[in-house]
mmCIF file of C-alpha atoms in Angstrom:
data_model
loop_
_atom_site.group_PDB
_atom_site.id
_atom_site.type_symbol
_atom_site.label_atom_id
_atom_site.label_comp_id
_atom_site.label_asym_id
_atom_site.label_seq_id
_atom_site.Cartn_x
_atom_site.Cartn_y
_atom_site.Cartn_z
ATOM 1 C CA ASP Z 1 -88.704 -58.768 147.898
ATOM 2 C CA ALA Z 2 -88.008 -60.527 151.170
ATOM 3 C CA ASP Z 3 -84.587 -60.984 152.139
ATOM 4 C CA VAL Z 4 -85.168 -64.564 153.534
ATOM 5 C CA THR Z 5 -87.740 -66.832 151.682
ATOM 6 C CA GLN Z 6 -89.026 -70.150 152.570
ATOM 7 C CA THR Z 7 -90.883 -72.522 150.216
ATOM 8 C CA PRO Z 8 -93.336 -74.051 150.679
ATOM 9 C CA ARG Z 9 -95.341 -71.917 153.097
ATOM 10 C CA ASN Z 10 -97.702 -74.541 154.026
ATOM 11 C CA ARG Z 11 -97.494 -78.286 153.605
ATOM 12 C CA ILE Z 12 -99.623 -81.381 154.511
ATOM 13 C CA THR Z 13 -97.923 -84.788 154.122
ATOM 14 C CA LYS Z 14 -98.423 -88.348 155.196
ATOM 15 C CA THR Z 15 -96.507 -90.202 157.792
ATOM 16 C CA GLY Z 16 -93.421 -91.977 156.136
ATOM 17 C CA LYS Z 17 -93.005 -89.467 153.301
ATOM 18 C CA ARG Z 18 -89.862 -87.742 152.529
ATOM 19 C CA ILE Z 19 -90.139 -83.899 152.420
ATOM 20 C CA MET Z 20 -87.856 -81.060 151.942
ATOM 21 C CA LEU Z 21 -88.140 -77.426 153.146
ATOM 22 C CA GLU Z 22 -86.210 -74.792 151.298
ATOM 23 C CA CYS Z 23 -84.626 -71.622 152.287
ATOM 24 C CA SER Z 24 -83.058 -68.866 150.338
ATOM 25 C CA GLN Z 25 -81.591 -65.567 151.348
ATOM 26 C CA THR Z 26 -80.444 -62.446 149.620
ATOM 27 C CA LYS Z 27 -78.477 -60.885 152.365
ATOM 28 C CA GLY Z 28 -75.325 -62.326 151.595
ATOM 29 C CA HIS Z 29 -74.824 -63.912 155.025
ATOM 30 C CA ASP Z 30 -72.747 -66.683 155.843
ATOM 31 C CA ARG Z 31 -74.681 -68.275 158.532
ATOM 32 C CA MET Z 32 -78.131 -70.077 158.344
ATOM 33 C CA TYR Z 33 -80.260 -71.882 160.742
ATOM 34 C CA TRP Z 34 -83.127 -73.982 160.908
ATOM 35 C CA TYR Z 35 -85.560 -73.764 163.993
ATOM 36 C CA ARG Z 36 -88.853 -75.441 164.897
ATOM 37 C CA GLN Z 37 -91.579 -73.858 166.829
ATOM 38 C CA ASP Z 38 -94.043 -75.640 168.773
ATOM 39 C CA PRO Z 39 -96.838 -73.909 171.083
ATOM 40 C CA GLY Z 40 -95.718 -73.404 174.409
ATOM 41 C CA LEU Z 41 -91.997 -74.554 173.534
ATOM 42 C CA GLY Z 42 -90.659 -71.618 171.817
ATOM 43 C CA LEU Z 43 -88.130 -72.043 168.987
ATOM 44 C CA ARG Z 44 -85.793 -74.899 169.190
ATOM 45 C CA LEU Z 45 -82.476 -75.119 166.911
ATOM 46 C CA ILE Z 46 -82.574 -78.153 164.393
ATOM 47 C CA TYR Z 47 -79.297 -77.458 162.596
ATOM 48 C CA TYR Z 48 -77.008 -74.556 161.583
ATOM 49 C CA SER Z 49 -74.325 -73.843 159.125
ATOM 50 C CA PHE Z 50 -71.642 -71.236 159.469
ATOM 51 C CA ASP Z 51 -70.528 -71.523 155.703
ATOM 52 C CA VAL Z 52 -70.994 -73.701 152.865
ATOM 53 C CA LYS Z 53 -68.546 -76.450 154.190
ATOM 54 C CA ASP Z 54 -69.881 -76.329 157.768
ATOM 55 C CA ILE Z 55 -73.022 -78.127 159.214
ATOM 56 C CA ASN Z 56 -73.717 -78.387 162.829
ATOM 57 C CA LYS Z 57 -76.564 -80.248 164.835
ATOM 58 C CA GLY Z 58 -78.750 -78.389 167.048
ATOM 59 C CA GLU Z 59 -80.712 -79.153 170.038
ATOM 60 C CA ILE Z 60 -83.214 -81.467 168.122
ATOM 61 C CA SER Z 61 -81.601 -82.792 164.940
ATOM 62 C CA ASP Z 62 -82.864 -86.373 165.228
ATOM 63 C CA GLY Z 63 -85.148 -87.304 162.324
ATOM 64 C CA TYR Z 64 -83.871 -84.244 160.243
ATOM 65 C CA SER Z 65 -80.913 -83.662 157.700
ATOM 66 C CA VAL Z 66 -79.749 -80.615 155.949
ATOM 67 C CA SER Z 67 -77.836 -79.529 152.893
ATOM 68 C CA ARG Z 68 -76.137 -76.149 152.212
ATOM 69 C CA GLN Z 69 -76.118 -76.135 148.493
ATOM 70 C CA ALA Z 70 -74.696 -72.721 148.202
ATOM 71 C CA GLN Z 71 -74.036 -69.682 150.546
ATOM 72 C CA ALA Z 72 -77.713 -68.411 149.770
ATOM 73 C CA LYS Z 73 -79.458 -71.724 150.034
ATOM 74 C CA PHE Z 74 -80.144 -73.996 153.164
ATOM 75 C CA SER Z 75 -82.621 -76.940 152.964
ATOM 76 C CA LEU Z 76 -84.046 -79.013 155.768
ATOM 77 C CA SER Z 77 -85.209 -82.671 154.801
ATOM 78 C CA LEU Z 78 -87.374 -85.062 156.883
ATOM 79 C CA GLU Z 79 -86.523 -88.475 155.549
ATOM 80 C CA SER Z 80 -89.496 -90.245 156.908
ATOM 81 C CA ALA Z 81 -91.979 -87.788 158.209
ATOM 82 C CA ILE Z 82 -93.864 -88.701 161.577
ATOM 83 C CA PRO Z 83 -96.841 -86.826 163.203
ATOM 84 C CA ASN Z 84 -94.866 -85.156 165.946
ATOM 85 C CA GLN Z 85 -92.903 -83.297 163.505
ATOM 86 C CA THR Z 86 -95.934 -81.353 162.835
ATOM 87 C CA ALA Z 87 -94.741 -77.703 163.604
ATOM 88 C CA LEU Z 88 -93.896 -74.347 162.239
ATOM 89 C CA TYR Z 89 -90.369 -74.320 160.829
ATOM 90 C CA PHE Z 90 -88.382 -71.179 160.482
ATOM 91 C CA CYS Z 91 -85.141 -70.383 158.737
ATOM 92 C CA ALA Z 92 -82.958 -67.629 159.749
ATOM 93 C CA THR Z 93 -79.581 -65.985 158.768
ATOM 94 C CA SER Z 94 -76.845 -63.823 160.205
ATOM 95 C CA GLY Z 95 -73.790 -62.262 158.953
ATOM 96 C CA ALA Z 96 -70.362 -63.133 160.816
ATOM 97 C CA GLY Z 97 -69.864 -60.553 163.455
ATOM 98 C CA SER Z 98 -73.492 -59.418 163.388
ATOM 99 C CA TYR Z 99 -75.617 -59.297 166.402
ATOM 100 C CA GLU Z 100 -78.959 -59.987 164.450
ATOM 101 C CA GLN Z 101 -80.737 -63.101 163.062
ATOM 102 C CA TYR Z 102 -83.183 -62.434 160.188
ATOM 103 C CA PHE Z 103 -86.050 -64.913 159.954
ATOM 104 C CA GLY Z 104 -87.958 -66.204 157.016
ATOM 105 C CA PRO Z 105 -91.956 -66.204 157.222
ATOM 106 C CA GLY Z 106 -91.903 -69.806 158.096
ATOM 107 C CA THR Z 107 -93.275 -73.164 156.717
ATOM 108 C CA ARG Z 108 -96.280 -74.658 158.426
ATOM 109 C CA LEU Z 109 -95.891 -78.581 158.204
ATOM 110 C CA THR Z 110 -98.581 -80.854 159.116
ATOM 111 C CA VAL Z 111 -97.968 -84.717 159.186
ATOM 112 C CA THR Z 112 -100.924 -86.942 159.282
ATOM 113 C CA GLY U 1 -76.518 -75.825 178.480
ATOM 114 C CA GLU U 2 -78.009 -72.430 178.409
ATOM 115 C CA ASP U 3 -81.690 -71.984 179.398
ATOM 116 C CA VAL U 4 -83.996 -69.011 179.007
ATOM 117 C CA GLU U 5 -87.032 -68.839 180.924
ATOM 118 C CA GLN U 6 -90.180 -66.599 180.748
ATOM 119 C CA SER U 7 -93.737 -66.651 181.808
ATOM 120 C CA LEU U 8 -96.218 -67.909 178.988
ATOM 121 C CA PHE U 9 -98.928 -65.214 179.346
ATOM 122 C CA LEU U 10 -99.488 -61.706 180.309
ATOM 123 C CA SER U 11 -102.597 -59.642 180.117
ATOM 124 C CA VAL U 12 -102.953 -55.684 180.245
ATOM 125 C CA ARG U 13 -105.269 -53.134 179.531
ATOM 126 C CA GLU U 14 -104.809 -50.715 176.552
ATOM 127 C CA GLY U 15 -102.958 -47.674 177.609
ATOM 128 C CA ASP U 16 -101.236 -49.401 180.725
ATOM 129 C CA SER U 17 -97.660 -50.418 180.736
ATOM 130 C CA SER U 18 -96.546 -54.052 180.020
ATOM 131 C CA VAL U 19 -93.631 -55.541 181.801
ATOM 132 C CA ILE U 20 -92.362 -59.012 180.208
ATOM 133 C CA ASN U 21 -89.527 -60.706 182.156
ATOM 134 C CA CYS U 22 -86.923 -63.216 181.261
ATOM 135 C CA THR U 23 -84.175 -65.173 183.254
ATOM 136 C CA TYR U 24 -81.182 -66.844 181.736
ATOM 137 C CA THR U 25 -78.556 -69.010 182.972
ATOM 138 C CA ASP U 26 -75.485 -68.401 180.956
ATOM 139 C CA SER U 27 -73.333 -65.641 182.755
ATOM 140 C CA SER U 28 -71.100 -65.358 179.467
ATOM 141 C CA SER U 29 -73.958 -64.092 177.414
ATOM 142 C CA THR U 30 -72.714 -61.402 175.080
ATOM 143 C CA TYR U 31 -76.246 -60.166 173.613
ATOM 144 C CA LEU U 32 -79.765 -60.483 174.759
ATOM 145 C CA TYR U 33 -82.620 -60.041 172.502
ATOM 146 C CA TRP U 34 -86.456 -59.281 172.423
ATOM 147 C CA TYR U 35 -88.216 -60.583 169.368
ATOM 148 C CA LYS U 36 -91.964 -60.101 168.405
ATOM 149 C CA GLN U 37 -94.020 -62.605 166.563
ATOM 150 C CA GLU U 38 -97.449 -61.248 165.404
ATOM 151 C CA PRO U 39 -100.141 -63.995 164.572
ATOM 152 C CA GLY U 40 -99.192 -65.846 161.392
ATOM 153 C CA ALA U 41 -96.004 -64.161 160.863
ATOM 154 C CA GLY U 42 -92.170 -64.609 161.403
ATOM 155 C CA LEU U 43 -90.073 -63.194 164.228
ATOM 156 C CA GLN U 44 -89.183 -59.584 164.031
ATOM 157 C CA LEU U 45 -86.205 -58.310 166.140
ATOM 158 C CA LEU U 46 -87.686 -55.448 168.603
ATOM 159 C CA THR U 47 -84.495 -54.602 170.382
ATOM 160 C CA TYR U 48 -81.320 -55.966 171.775
ATOM 161 C CA ILE U 49 -78.849 -55.049 174.590
ATOM 162 C CA PHE U 50 -75.334 -55.810 175.027
ATOM 163 C CA SER U 51 -74.155 -57.591 178.140
ATOM 164 C CA ASN U 52 -72.202 -54.649 179.302
ATOM 165 C CA MET U 53 -75.340 -52.271 179.447
ATOM 166 C CA ASP U 54 -77.924 -51.806 182.191
ATOM 167 C CA MET U 55 -80.734 -50.285 180.169
ATOM 168 C CA LYS U 56 -81.596 -49.383 176.650
ATOM 169 C CA GLN U 57 -84.594 -47.229 175.674
ATOM 170 C CA ASP U 58 -86.125 -47.028 172.174
ATOM 171 C CA GLN U 59 -89.475 -45.025 172.009
ATOM 172 C CA ARG U 60 -92.100 -46.866 173.882
ATOM 173 C CA LEU U 61 -89.605 -49.937 174.660
ATOM 174 C CA THR U 62 -87.213 -50.055 177.518
ATOM 175 C CA VAL U 63 -85.027 -52.923 178.297
ATOM 176 C CA LEU U 64 -83.431 -53.447 181.719
ATOM 177 C CA LEU U 65 -80.733 -55.936 182.365
ATOM 178 C CA ASN U 66 -79.622 -56.974 185.826
ATOM 179 C CA LYS U 67 -76.471 -59.202 185.004
ATOM 180 C CA LYS U 68 -76.136 -60.112 188.876
ATOM 181 C CA ASP U 69 -79.576 -61.862 188.767
ATOM 182 C CA LYS U 70 -79.378 -62.742 185.009
ATOM 183 C CA HIS U 71 -82.700 -61.081 184.675
ATOM 184 C CA LEU U 72 -83.980 -59.232 181.579
ATOM 185 C CA SER U 73 -87.197 -57.317 181.157
ATOM 186 C CA LEU U 74 -88.867 -55.573 178.342
ATOM 187 C CA ARG U 75 -91.302 -52.592 179.225
ATOM 188 C CA ILE U 76 -93.705 -51.404 176.643
ATOM 189 C CA ALA U 77 -95.248 -48.071 177.583
ATOM 190 C CA ASP U 78 -98.701 -47.014 176.501
ATOM 191 C CA THR U 79 -99.581 -50.541 175.449
ATOM 192 C CA GLN U 80 -101.853 -50.742 172.204
ATOM 193 C CA THR U 81 -103.981 -53.520 170.765
ATOM 194 C CA GLY U 82 -101.430 -53.891 168.011
ATOM 195 C CA ASP U 83 -98.807 -54.695 170.615
ATOM 196 C CA SER U 84 -100.611 -58.103 170.972
ATOM 197 C CA ALA U 85 -98.370 -60.968 170.077
ATOM 198 C CA ILE U 86 -95.699 -63.401 171.273
ATOM 199 C CA TYR U 87 -92.548 -61.923 172.808
ATOM 200 C CA PHE U 88 -89.499 -64.126 172.699
ATOM 201 C CA CYS U 89 -86.542 -63.461 174.882
ATOM 202 C CA ALA U 90 -83.154 -64.763 173.324
ATOM 203 C CA GLU U 91 -79.525 -64.833 174.369
ATOM 204 C CA ARG U 92 -76.369 -65.329 172.508
ATOM 205 C CA THR U 93 -72.695 -66.138 173.709
ATOM 206 C CA GLY U 94 -70.034 -65.203 171.344
ATOM 207 C CA ASN U 95 -70.652 -66.440 167.856
ATOM 208 C CA THR U 96 -73.248 -69.345 168.809
ATOM 209 C CA PRO U 97 -76.787 -69.547 167.548
ATOM 210 C CA LEU U 98 -79.431 -67.470 169.502
ATOM 211 C CA VAL U 99 -81.289 -69.447 172.360
ATOM 212 C CA PHE U 100 -84.737 -68.738 172.798
ATOM 213 C CA GLY U 101 -87.193 -68.756 175.594
ATOM 214 C CA LYS U 102 -90.609 -70.360 175.127
ATOM 215 C CA GLY U 103 -92.268 -66.956 174.446
ATOM 216 C CA THR U 104 -94.734 -64.603 176.500
ATOM 217 C CA ARG U 105 -98.055 -64.141 174.822
ATOM 218 C CA LEU U 106 -99.232 -60.569 175.585
ATOM 219 C CA SER U 107 -102.821 -59.995 175.237
ATOM 220 C CA VAL U 108 -103.998 -56.352 175.302
ATOM 221 C CA ILE U 109 -107.740 -55.657 176.428
ATOM 222 C CA ALA U 110 -109.347 -52.620 174.941
#
């Protein structure tokens, strides 16, 4: 079984709709992250959380919100989706003191 | 803030060596990484180097770090078609999240 899972893997939604992307991990890590990937722009950090009570904005948090429901779960919400939020979204985790971030398989989101 | 730069494309012939370059701006970077993304897949950690090292070798991969010039490179020896992917350079300072470059798309010509 994968250590970091994301649901859904693909989603098409309309402008103005609310959508939630979910991430779960079985690695027991404290730290979780949401990135978006756009062609030619690499990965940009949206939000990150170092433990259940800690939420931090990343480089591009406008238009997004997050919830850390438990150590193993970190969800990303788009309150009112817009077309320029069409992208590939990755969740990642890391342990405190660990050098590596482990990535989920990604969610491809299309906003029409 | 931190910035990580890398060229967007590289094309090499099968069997040749590939060298992917990266520059970064944060002189206090603690770790520097190379991730690989195959088509339709997530990111896979290839290798990493601590900032107090100059070189790290792992089978066909050689990472060189020049701290003075803030330059990191990844050399892939005997490049194969299976090496075709996007390669991301990333850096981290202390406990902060990784900062990624835009990625270099490596195309291997048979």
